[in-house]
Tab-separated table of C-alpha atoms and ligand atoms in Angstrom:
chain	number	residue	atom	x	y	z
A	1	MET	CA	37.406	249.041	-165.358
A	2	LYS	CA	33.811	247.768	-165.079
A	3	LYS	CA	31.427	249.915	-163.034
A	4	VAL	CA	29.294	248.490	-160.233
A	5	THR	CA	26.580	250.533	-158.529
A	6	ILE	CA	25.357	249.304	-155.161
A	7	LEU	CA	21.952	250.504	-153.968
A	8	GLY	CA	22.109	250.698	-150.165
A	9	GLY	CA	24.997	251.495	-147.825
A	10	GLY	CA	24.121	249.114	-145.001
A	11	ILE	CA	25.847	245.988	-143.753
A	12	ALA	CA	25.548	244.167	-147.104
A	13	GLY	CA	26.214	247.179	-149.368
A	14	VAL	CA	29.358	248.280	-147.537
A	15	GLU	CA	30.820	244.772	-147.436
A	16	ALA	CA	30.139	244.398	-151.172
A	17	ALA	CA	31.742	247.779	-151.929
A	18	ILE	CA	34.909	246.890	-149.984
A	19	HIS	CA	35.292	243.508	-151.675
A	20	LEU	CA	34.465	244.751	-155.179
A	21	ARG	CA	37.133	247.422	-154.748
A	22	LYS	CA	39.628	244.742	-153.724
A	23	LYS	CA	38.845	243.157	-157.095
A	24	ASN	CA	39.416	246.456	-158.882
A	25	PHE	CA	35.909	247.364	-159.930
A	26	GLU	CA	34.863	251.011	-160.019
A	27	VAL	CA	32.245	251.142	-157.283
A	28	THR	CA	29.510	253.647	-156.424
A	29	VAL	CA	27.276	253.261	-153.365
A	30	VAL	CA	23.905	255.023	-153.409
A	31	SER	CA	22.409	255.371	-149.956
A	32	ASN	CA	19.791	257.547	-148.302
A	33	ARG	CA	21.967	257.709	-145.163
A	34	ASP	CA	25.500	259.078	-145.204
A	35	TYR	CA	26.559	256.448	-142.661
A	36	VAL	CA	26.339	252.714	-142.197
A	37	TYR	CA	24.118	251.972	-139.218
A	38	ILE	CA	25.334	248.925	-137.287
A	39	TYR	CA	21.958	247.498	-136.249
A	40	PRO	CA	23.314	244.620	-134.102
A	41	ILE	CA	24.889	247.051	-131.603
A	42	SER	CA	22.028	249.583	-131.720
A	43	ILE	CA	20.250	247.496	-129.040
A	44	TRP	CA	22.083	249.564	-126.409
A	45	VAL	CA	20.763	252.923	-127.652
A	46	PRO	CA	17.399	252.684	-125.779
A	47	THR	CA	19.167	252.162	-122.449
A	48	GLY	CA	21.651	254.966	-123.159
A	49	GLU	CA	24.738	252.738	-123.190
A	50	LYS	CA	25.393	253.793	-126.794
A	51	THR	CA	24.501	256.861	-128.830
A	52	LEU	CA	23.631	256.926	-132.532
A	53	PRO	CA	27.167	258.076	-133.535
A	54	ASP	CA	28.601	255.156	-131.490
A	55	VAL	CA	26.736	252.674	-133.693
A	56	SER	CA	27.409	254.320	-137.045
A	57	VAL	CA	30.370	254.696	-139.405
A	58	PRO	CA	30.367	257.599	-141.908
A	59	LEU	CA	30.250	256.249	-145.473
A	60	ALA	CA	32.699	259.009	-146.493
A	61	LYS	CA	35.357	257.472	-144.201
A	62	LEU	CA	34.885	254.015	-145.715
A	63	ALA	CA	34.780	255.472	-149.220
A	64	TRP	CA	38.054	257.311	-148.649
A	65	LYS	CA	39.726	254.200	-147.224
A	66	HIS	CA	38.592	251.807	-149.950
A	67	GLY	CA	38.266	254.124	-152.925
A	68	PHE	CA	34.576	253.925	-153.769
A	69	LYS	CA	32.172	256.775	-154.538
A	70	VAL	CA	29.107	257.610	-152.466
A	71	ILE	CA	25.913	259.263	-153.652
A	72	VAL	CA	23.554	260.218	-150.839
A	73	ASP	CA	20.105	259.995	-152.397
A	74	GLU	CA	16.883	258.026	-152.166
A	75	VAL	CA	16.303	255.166	-154.615
A	76	VAL	CA	12.710	255.518	-155.786
A	77	SER	CA	12.338	252.847	-158.459
A	78	ILE	CA	14.393	250.399	-160.511
A	79	ARG	CA	14.091	249.562	-164.201
A	80	ALA	CA	16.448	246.621	-164.538
A	81	VAL	CA	15.591	245.757	-168.163
A	82	GLU	CA	16.536	249.292	-169.283
A	83	GLY	CA	19.476	249.355	-166.865
A	84	SER	CA	18.310	252.452	-165.000
A	85	VAL	CA	17.425	253.554	-161.494
A	86	VAL	CA	15.376	256.598	-160.486
A	87	LEU	CA	16.860	258.627	-157.624
A	88	LYS	CA	14.797	261.223	-155.764
A	89	THR	CA	17.219	264.133	-156.300
A	90	LEU	CA	19.464	263.098	-159.194
A	91	GLY	CA	16.650	261.607	-161.294
A	92	GLU	CA	17.478	258.866	-163.779
A	93	TYR	CA	20.806	257.139	-163.117
A	94	ARG	CA	22.337	254.544	-165.431
A	95	ASP	CA	26.105	254.838	-165.053
A	96	PHE	CA	26.893	251.165	-164.312
A	97	ASP	CA	27.670	247.792	-165.850
A	98	TYR	CA	26.422	245.859	-162.835
A	99	LEU	CA	23.684	246.779	-160.372
A	100	VAL	CA	23.548	245.414	-156.816
A	101	ILE	CA	20.366	245.692	-154.749
A	102	ALA	CA	21.273	246.002	-151.042
A	103	LEU	CA	18.455	248.222	-149.814
A	104	GLY	CA	17.430	246.131	-146.811
A	105	ALA	CA	13.733	245.558	-146.230
A	106	SER	CA	10.644	247.685	-145.704
A	107	LYS	CA	8.389	246.862	-142.761
A	108	LEU	CA	4.791	245.702	-142.484
A	109	LYS	CA	2.591	248.445	-141.027
A	110	PRO	CA	0.048	247.123	-138.542
A	111	GLN	CA	-2.804	249.442	-137.621
A	112	GLY	CA	-1.683	252.077	-135.133
A	113	ALA	CA	2.030	251.386	-135.674
A	114	GLU	CA	2.621	255.131	-135.165
A	115	HIS	CA	1.977	254.543	-131.445
A	116	THR	CA	4.976	252.214	-131.253
A	117	LEU	CA	8.726	252.581	-131.643
A	118	SER	CA	10.941	249.935	-133.217
A	119	ILE	CA	14.574	249.106	-132.560
A	120	CYS	CA	14.728	247.808	-136.151
A	121	GLY	CA	13.359	250.897	-137.879
A	122	GLU	CA	14.844	254.311	-138.544
A	123	PRO	CA	17.815	255.035	-136.242
A	124	ARG	CA	15.982	258.018	-134.690
A	125	GLU	CA	13.427	255.560	-133.244
A	126	ALA	CA	16.154	253.967	-131.118
A	127	ALA	CA	17.046	257.426	-129.752
A	128	MET	CA	13.342	258.147	-129.132
A	129	LEU	CA	13.069	254.880	-127.182
A	130	HIS	CA	15.844	256.180	-124.935
A	131	GLU	CA	14.070	259.514	-124.376
A	132	ARG	CA	10.763	257.796	-123.581
A	133	LEU	CA	12.442	255.376	-121.188
A	134	GLU	CA	14.184	258.225	-119.365
A	135	THR	CA	10.847	260.077	-119.070
A	136	LEU	CA	9.288	256.989	-117.450
A	137	VAL	CA	12.278	256.632	-115.141
A	138	ARG	CA	11.817	260.237	-114.008
A	139	ARG	CA	8.169	259.414	-113.287
A	140	GLY	CA	9.364	256.451	-111.247
A	141	GLN	CA	6.933	253.827	-112.540
A	142	GLY	CA	5.332	252.531	-115.708
A	143	LYS	CA	4.237	249.723	-118.001
A	144	ILE	CA	6.480	248.715	-120.893
A	145	ALA	CA	5.380	246.307	-123.623
A	146	ILE	CA	7.938	244.755	-125.949
A	147	GLY	CA	7.109	242.521	-128.893
A	148	PHE	CA	7.466	241.541	-132.505
A	149	GLY	CA	5.188	240.468	-135.333
A	150	GLY	CA	5.196	237.878	-138.085
A	151	ASN	CA	4.951	237.874	-141.856
A	152	PRO	CA	2.960	234.820	-142.954
A	153	GLN	CA	4.399	235.219	-146.460
A	154	ASP	CA	8.023	234.954	-145.390
A	155	GLN	CA	9.165	233.555	-142.049
A	156	SER	CA	12.756	234.621	-142.736
A	157	ALA	CA	11.708	238.289	-142.490
A	158	VAL	CA	10.577	237.995	-138.866
A	159	ARG	CA	12.991	239.649	-136.431
A	160	GLY	CA	12.520	238.552	-132.832
A	161	GLY	CA	16.085	238.431	-131.469
A	162	PRO	CA	16.442	242.201	-130.938
A	163	ALA	CA	13.060	242.276	-129.118
A	164	PHE	CA	14.401	239.721	-126.609
A	165	GLU	CA	17.589	241.766	-126.277
A	166	VAL	CA	15.738	245.037	-125.678
A	167	ALA	CA	13.480	243.363	-123.067
A	168	PHE	CA	16.439	241.927	-121.136
A	169	ASN	CA	18.388	245.171	-121.449
A	170	ILE	CA	15.519	247.322	-120.171
A	171	ASP	CA	15.039	244.894	-117.276
A	172	HIS	CA	18.726	245.222	-116.423
A	173	PHE	CA	18.631	249.022	-116.833
A	174	LEU	CA	15.679	249.328	-114.421
A	175	ARG	CA	17.358	247.044	-111.871
A	176	ARG	CA	20.490	249.192	-111.968
A	177	ARG	CA	18.342	252.227	-111.222
A	178	GLY	CA	16.581	250.406	-108.387
A	179	LEU	CA	13.242	250.767	-110.174
A	180	ARG	CA	12.442	247.286	-111.430
A	181	LYS	CA	9.695	246.691	-108.826
A	182	THR	CA	7.719	249.740	-109.944
A	183	PHE	CA	7.700	248.759	-113.639
A	184	ASP	CA	5.633	246.106	-115.413
A	185	LEU	CA	7.524	244.502	-118.301
A	186	VAL	CA	5.485	242.407	-120.737
A	187	PHE	CA	6.767	240.553	-123.806
A	188	PHE	CA	4.167	239.859	-126.524
A	189	ALA	CA	4.127	238.075	-129.874
A	190	PRO	CA	1.389	236.557	-132.031
A	191	MET	CA	3.084	233.156	-132.307
A	192	GLU	CA	2.624	230.453	-129.668
A	193	SER	CA	6.344	229.961	-129.269
A	194	PRO	CA	8.294	233.091	-130.215
A	195	GLY	CA	11.947	232.418	-130.877
A	196	ALA	CA	11.225	228.820	-131.987
A	197	ARG	CA	13.450	229.446	-134.988
A	198	MET	CA	16.459	229.466	-132.689
A	199	GLY	CA	15.576	225.928	-131.579
A	200	LYS	CA	13.759	224.207	-128.695
A	201	LYS	CA	16.562	224.659	-126.184
A	202	ALA	CA	16.673	228.409	-126.847
A	203	VAL	CA	12.911	228.757	-126.310
A	204	GLU	CA	13.126	226.850	-123.013
A	205	LYS	CA	16.041	228.952	-121.781
A	206	MET	CA	14.354	232.180	-122.850
A	207	GLY	CA	11.158	231.140	-121.021
A	208	ARG	CA	13.124	230.451	-117.840
A	209	MET	CA	14.834	233.837	-118.131
A	210	PHE	CA	11.496	235.641	-118.478
A	211	GLN	CA	10.221	233.832	-115.380
A	212	SER	CA	13.254	234.500	-113.263
A	213	LEU	CA	13.285	238.192	-114.205
A	214	GLY	CA	9.558	238.644	-113.679
A	215	ILE	CA	8.878	239.598	-117.308
A	216	SER	CA	5.336	238.430	-118.079
A	217	THR	CA	4.363	237.141	-121.513
A	218	ARG	CA	1.402	237.284	-123.912
A	219	PHE	CA	2.013	234.731	-126.644
A	220	GLY	CA	-0.230	233.320	-129.340
A	221	ARG	CA	-2.605	236.280	-129.567
A	222	LYS	CA	-2.948	238.044	-132.894
A	223	ILE	CA	-2.489	241.799	-132.708
A	224	ALA	CA	-5.529	243.818	-133.851
A	225	ARG	CA	-4.036	247.298	-133.451
A	226	PHE	CA	-1.862	249.556	-131.392
A	227	GLU	CA	-3.235	252.511	-129.434
A	228	PRO	CA	-1.415	255.363	-127.646
A	229	ASP	CA	-1.814	253.504	-124.348
A	230	GLY	CA	-1.428	249.883	-125.323
A	231	VAL	CA	-1.952	246.886	-127.578
A	232	VAL	CA	-5.372	245.527	-128.566
A	233	PHE	CA	-5.494	241.846	-129.526
A	234	GLU	CA	-7.946	240.181	-131.905
A	235	ASP	CA	-9.596	238.323	-129.004
A	236	GLY	CA	-10.545	241.739	-127.579
A	237	SER	CA	-8.026	241.666	-124.738
A	238	VAL	CA	-5.887	244.739	-124.108
A	239	LEU	CA	-2.317	245.120	-122.895
A	240	ALA	CA	-1.951	248.527	-121.229
A	241	SER	CA	1.375	250.184	-121.927
A	242	ASP	CA	3.076	253.558	-121.452
A	243	LEU	CA	5.768	252.603	-123.944
A	244	THR	CA	5.413	249.985	-126.693
A	245	MET	CA	8.511	248.740	-128.515
A	246	PHE	CA	7.295	246.675	-131.441
A	247	ILE	CA	9.300	245.180	-134.301
A	248	PRO	CA	7.070	244.649	-137.320
A	249	ALA	CA	8.129	241.870	-139.681
A	250	GLY	CA	10.053	242.824	-142.809
A	251	ALA	CA	8.583	242.969	-146.299
A	252	GLY	CA	9.962	243.721	-149.759
A	253	HIS	CA	11.652	247.122	-150.064
A	254	LYS	CA	9.353	249.756	-151.549
A	255	ALA	CA	11.796	250.597	-154.368
A	256	CYS	CA	11.865	246.889	-155.313
A	257	LEU	CA	8.069	246.848	-155.329
A	258	ASP	CA	8.314	249.710	-157.855
A	259	SER	CA	10.598	247.760	-160.171
A	260	ASP	CA	10.597	245.142	-162.911
A	261	LEU	CA	12.593	242.716	-160.766
A	262	PRO	CA	11.192	239.239	-160.032
A	263	LEU	CA	9.768	239.253	-156.500
A	264	SER	CA	8.628	236.643	-153.983
A	265	ALA	CA	5.096	236.800	-152.536
A	266	ALA	CA	6.466	238.958	-149.695
A	267	GLY	CA	8.208	241.327	-152.163
A	268	PHE	CA	11.811	240.151	-151.794
A	269	VAL	CA	14.034	239.937	-154.871
A	270	GLU	CA	14.341	236.420	-156.339
A	271	ILE	CA	17.969	235.336	-156.702
A	272	ASP	CA	19.917	232.171	-157.417
A	273	ASP	CA	22.490	230.671	-155.075
A	274	TYR	CA	25.103	233.079	-156.470
A	275	CYS	CA	22.957	236.150	-155.633
A	276	GLN	CA	22.254	236.864	-159.300
A	277	VAL	CA	18.694	238.124	-159.833
A	278	THR	CA	16.640	235.558	-161.720
A	279	GLY	CA	16.584	236.434	-165.420
A	280	PHE	CA	19.139	239.285	-165.232
A	281	ASP	CA	22.835	238.851	-166.078
A	282	HIS	CA	23.974	242.175	-164.652
A	283	VAL	CA	21.777	242.535	-161.561
A	284	TYR	CA	22.436	241.020	-158.116
A	285	ALA	CA	20.620	241.229	-154.775
A	286	ILE	CA	22.120	240.630	-151.341
A	287	GLY	CA	21.209	240.920	-147.664
A	288	ASP	CA	17.712	241.618	-146.390
A	289	SER	CA	16.420	242.691	-149.835
A	290	ALA	CA	16.820	239.188	-151.243
A	291	ALA	CA	14.356	236.282	-151.057
A	292	LEU	CA	16.269	233.595	-149.140
A	293	LYS	CA	15.913	229.909	-149.785
A	294	GLY	CA	16.446	227.478	-146.936
A	295	PRO	CA	14.787	225.552	-144.114
A	296	GLU	CA	11.782	227.066	-142.299
A	297	TRP	CA	14.050	228.564	-139.622
A	298	THR	CA	16.118	230.549	-142.178
A	299	ALA	CA	16.669	234.114	-140.942
A	300	LYS	CA	17.737	237.349	-142.595
A	301	GLN	CA	20.878	238.139	-140.622
A	302	GLY	CA	23.884	240.398	-140.838
A	303	HIS	CA	26.421	237.584	-141.016
A	304	LEU	CA	24.598	236.059	-143.988
A	305	ALA	CA	24.318	239.510	-145.626
A	306	GLU	CA	28.122	239.770	-145.406
A	307	VAL	CA	28.666	236.281	-146.835
A	308	MET	CA	26.370	237.184	-149.743
A	309	ALA	CA	28.292	240.426	-150.282
A	310	ARG	CA	31.667	238.708	-150.411
A	311	ASN	CA	30.290	235.971	-152.668
A	312	LEU	CA	28.844	238.577	-154.987
A	313	ALA	CA	32.241	240.288	-155.406
A	314	HIS	CA	33.891	236.951	-156.050
A	315	ASN	CA	31.162	235.816	-158.466
A	316	ILE	CA	31.133	238.998	-160.566
A	317	ALA	CA	34.945	238.941	-160.798
A	318	THR	CA	34.958	235.235	-161.681
A	319	ARG	CA	32.384	235.724	-164.432
A	320	GLU	CA	34.339	238.659	-165.847
A	321	GLU	CA	37.369	236.375	-166.072
A	322	GLY	CA	35.299	233.618	-167.700
A	323	GLY	CA	35.685	231.330	-164.672
A	324	GLN	CA	33.226	228.802	-163.275
A	325	ASP	CA	34.108	228.619	-159.589
A	326	LEU	CA	31.136	230.535	-158.180
A	327	HIS	CA	30.345	230.784	-154.461
A	328	GLY	CA	26.810	230.062	-153.224
A	329	TYR	CA	25.130	231.448	-150.079
A	330	ALA	CA	22.805	228.499	-149.324
A	331	GLU	CA	25.409	226.453	-147.461
A	332	HIS	CA	25.886	229.406	-145.078
A	333	VAL	CA	22.219	229.743	-144.130
A	334	GLY	CA	22.041	229.353	-140.387
A	335	ILE	CA	21.365	231.289	-137.227
A	336	LEU	CA	24.392	232.743	-135.546
A	337	CYS	CA	24.112	235.430	-132.922
A	338	VAL	CA	25.208	236.595	-129.544
A	339	MET	CA	21.987	237.662	-127.852
A	340	ASP	CA	22.638	240.263	-125.195
A	341	SER	CA	20.890	240.288	-121.813
A	342	GLY	CA	22.333	243.477	-120.337
A	343	ASN	CA	24.752	241.738	-117.959
A	344	GLY	CA	25.524	238.639	-120.058
A	345	ALA	CA	24.532	237.049	-123.334
A	346	ALA	CA	23.527	233.812	-124.981
A	347	TYR	CA	25.453	232.408	-127.902
A	348	VAL	CA	22.907	230.944	-130.327
A	349	GLU	CA	23.843	228.763	-133.267
A	350	ARG	CA	21.571	226.731	-135.518
A	351	ASP	CA	22.280	225.011	-138.782
A	352	ALA	CA	21.190	221.846	-140.558
A	353	ARG	CA	23.157	219.660	-138.131
A	354	ARG	CA	22.791	221.238	-134.701
A	355	GLU	CA	21.096	223.757	-132.473
A	356	LYS	CA	23.071	225.251	-129.666
A	357	ILE	CA	22.533	227.868	-126.991
A	358	ILE	CA	25.285	228.654	-124.517
A	359	LEU	CA	24.630	231.128	-121.721
A	360	MET	CA	27.585	233.404	-121.122
A	361	PRO	CA	27.030	235.444	-117.941
A	362	PHE	CA	28.898	238.772	-117.908
A	363	PHE	CA	31.560	237.728	-120.483
A	364	GLY	CA	28.932	237.451	-123.266
A	365	HIS	CA	27.907	241.088	-122.886
A	366	TRP	CA	31.487	242.223	-123.420
A	367	LEU	CA	31.957	239.770	-126.261
A	368	LYS	CA	29.067	241.392	-128.127
A	369	LYS	CA	30.384	244.866	-127.320
A	370	SER	CA	33.812	243.811	-128.641
A	371	TRP	CA	32.193	242.647	-131.873
A	372	GLY	CA	31.022	246.243	-132.431
A	373	VAL	CA	34.591	247.507	-132.057
A	374	TYR	CA	35.842	244.720	-134.321
A	375	TYR	CA	33.241	245.613	-136.973
A	376	LYS	CA	34.309	249.258	-137.114
A	377	LEU	CA	38.060	248.633	-137.066
A	378	SER	CA	37.993	245.763	-139.562
A	379	LYS	CA	35.961	247.775	-142.083
A	380	MET	CA	38.725	250.391	-141.957
A	381	ASP	CA	41.368	247.632	-142.345
A	382	LYS	CA	42.822	248.691	-138.979
A	383	ILE	CA	42.795	245.103	-137.700
A	384	PRO	CA	42.909	241.851	-139.672
A	385	ARG	CA	39.564	240.246	-140.423
A	386	LEU	CA	38.732	237.040	-138.599
A	387	PRO	CA	38.519	234.059	-140.986
A	388	GLY	CA	35.145	233.994	-142.734
A	389	MET	CA	34.112	237.429	-141.407
B	401	FAD	C1	18.251	245.759	-133.877
B	401	FAD	C2	18.840	244.710	-134.777
B	401	FAD	C3	19.748	243.812	-134.255
B	401	FAD	C4	20.317	242.829	-135.086
B	401	FAD	N1	21.219	241.963	-134.558
B	401	FAD	C5	21.833	241.065	-135.373
B	401	FAD	C6	22.832	240.193	-134.850
B	401	FAD	O1	23.133	240.203	-133.655
B	401	FAD	N2	23.443	239.335	-135.728
B	401	FAD	C7	23.116	239.311	-137.060
B	401	FAD	O2	23.724	238.535	-137.823
B	401	FAD	N3	22.155	240.123	-137.568
B	401	FAD	C8	21.514	240.994	-136.765
B	401	FAD	N4	20.553	241.823	-137.270
B	401	FAD	C9	20.204	241.737	-138.700
B	401	FAD	C10	21.141	242.576	-139.549
B	401	FAD	O3	21.343	243.847	-138.986
B	401	FAD	C11	20.552	242.686	-140.948
B	401	FAD	O4	20.343	241.399	-141.459
B	401	FAD	C12	21.506	243.481	-141.851
B	401	FAD	O5	21.554	244.816	-141.390
B	401	FAD	C13	21.072	243.409	-143.293
B	401	FAD	O6	21.935	244.198	-144.049
B	401	FAD	P1	21.415	244.963	-145.360
B	401	FAD	O7	22.560	245.742	-145.855
B	401	FAD	O8	20.731	243.999	-146.247
B	401	FAD	O9	20.289	245.941	-144.820
B	401	FAD	P2	20.503	247.260	-143.934
B	401	FAD	O10	21.587	247.072	-142.964
B	401	FAD	O11	19.130	247.577	-143.426
B	401	FAD	O12	20.960	248.354	-144.978
B	401	FAD	C14	20.115	248.888	-145.950
B	401	FAD	C15	20.740	250.168	-146.458
B	401	FAD	O13	19.970	250.688	-147.544
B	401	FAD	C16	19.728	252.064	-147.335
B	401	FAD	N5	18.441	252.378	-147.958
B	401	FAD	C17	17.229	251.927	-147.591
B	401	FAD	N6	16.283	252.418	-148.427
B	401	FAD	C18	16.928	253.198	-149.330
B	401	FAD	C19	16.501	253.954	-150.440
B	401	FAD	N7	15.224	254.023	-150.810
B	401	FAD	N8	17.437	254.625	-151.144
B	401	FAD	C20	18.736	254.582	-150.808
B	401	FAD	N9	19.186	253.849	-149.761
B	401	FAD	C21	18.304	253.180	-149.033
B	401	FAD	C22	19.716	252.241	-145.813
B	401	FAD	O14	20.021	253.562	-145.446
B	401	FAD	C23	20.805	251.279	-145.406
B	401	FAD	O15	22.051	251.909	-145.481
B	401	FAD	C24	19.945	242.775	-136.453
B	401	FAD	C25	19.025	243.676	-136.972
B	401	FAD	C26	18.469	244.628	-136.157
B	401	FAD	C27	17.482	245.597	-136.752
């Protein structure tokens, strides 16, 4: 049985492990967390609707169900030519025939980032956002700034959707507590039209939502730095804030930067359509770690990470059998998300042919919540998987 080692036990790594096991490979997942963190449903942690355990699945449970091994350790560097990986505790590790990079992305670090908390960073930051929000609620008033940044070297690594979701959710949370009038909510981003990747209609609808909810905006101003009490922009203007939730753009993972893998300008691993790393027969990269090719609105998303993971399992198995029918990821590049607003959601879809946004009051919120339940149960094979998921 050929051995596959997957670096990273997130959305891509877990999906790859499950599907490689179904194809009878011996699989080991190396991850610095002993659980898979389901980022898409972590947006409810700041408002206390979910706790960290609610949005996590222990890797040991998945490993037991599907028969893969888990090593909890930190990947420090990768030497793909030699076929070895350096782990923080175990040291050099080379017990594999195939290596899969599924480490996610690192984040850009703007000046003063330590004065902000991100919903897309370490899970503990989401819990800290909840604590800080509760402290402000106890005080009875405050200023909350919510925003995201760009990466000029790779537009696909910009993550704005969860910032919109957190803004709408905090608005809804404050209204439920009868405190909305005593809080200033401001949404900021350096681009003129944040969210443009989702399409024109989405930007218009988002703008109308901000207006109707009284969330003010600061768009098109480059961020100079963050301070304990606010955001300073390059034009010298200041946005005062008691709590700043900021999502920095993604950048190549630090272990990939310390590797001999081919990298894009932003540090993501260069792959072909079949997720094979350029120039390496036995190394693949999937999910947020990989450099994606596609139109300018291409986004690193969970659904694409899962498609890449399933393709990877199919492609490795097909090559082992000497077959030619490989599956590519490019045709699946597109934006697909249910963006929560606390008491509803917007279904957003964009691909080469269409852009769509459908507002789903009330029902949408529960649809997204149900997806979280579906994710957990389907990974344990407790319910059948929906086609293509
Ligand atoms: C708040 C939020 C909401 C989102 N909402 C949606 C949505 O609604 N729809 C959608 O399609 N996508 C959504 N996304 C995007 C989606 O979550 C990501 O695209 C997806 O998680 C990428 O999967 P991944 O496995 O590549 O990376 P990750 O899920 O980040 O997993 C990386 C894994 O690698 C591990 N790791 C990292 N560094 C090391 C190291 N040095 N050594 C060992 N292990 C390491 C981590 O512990 C983690 O397990 C959202 C993202 C965020 C942050």
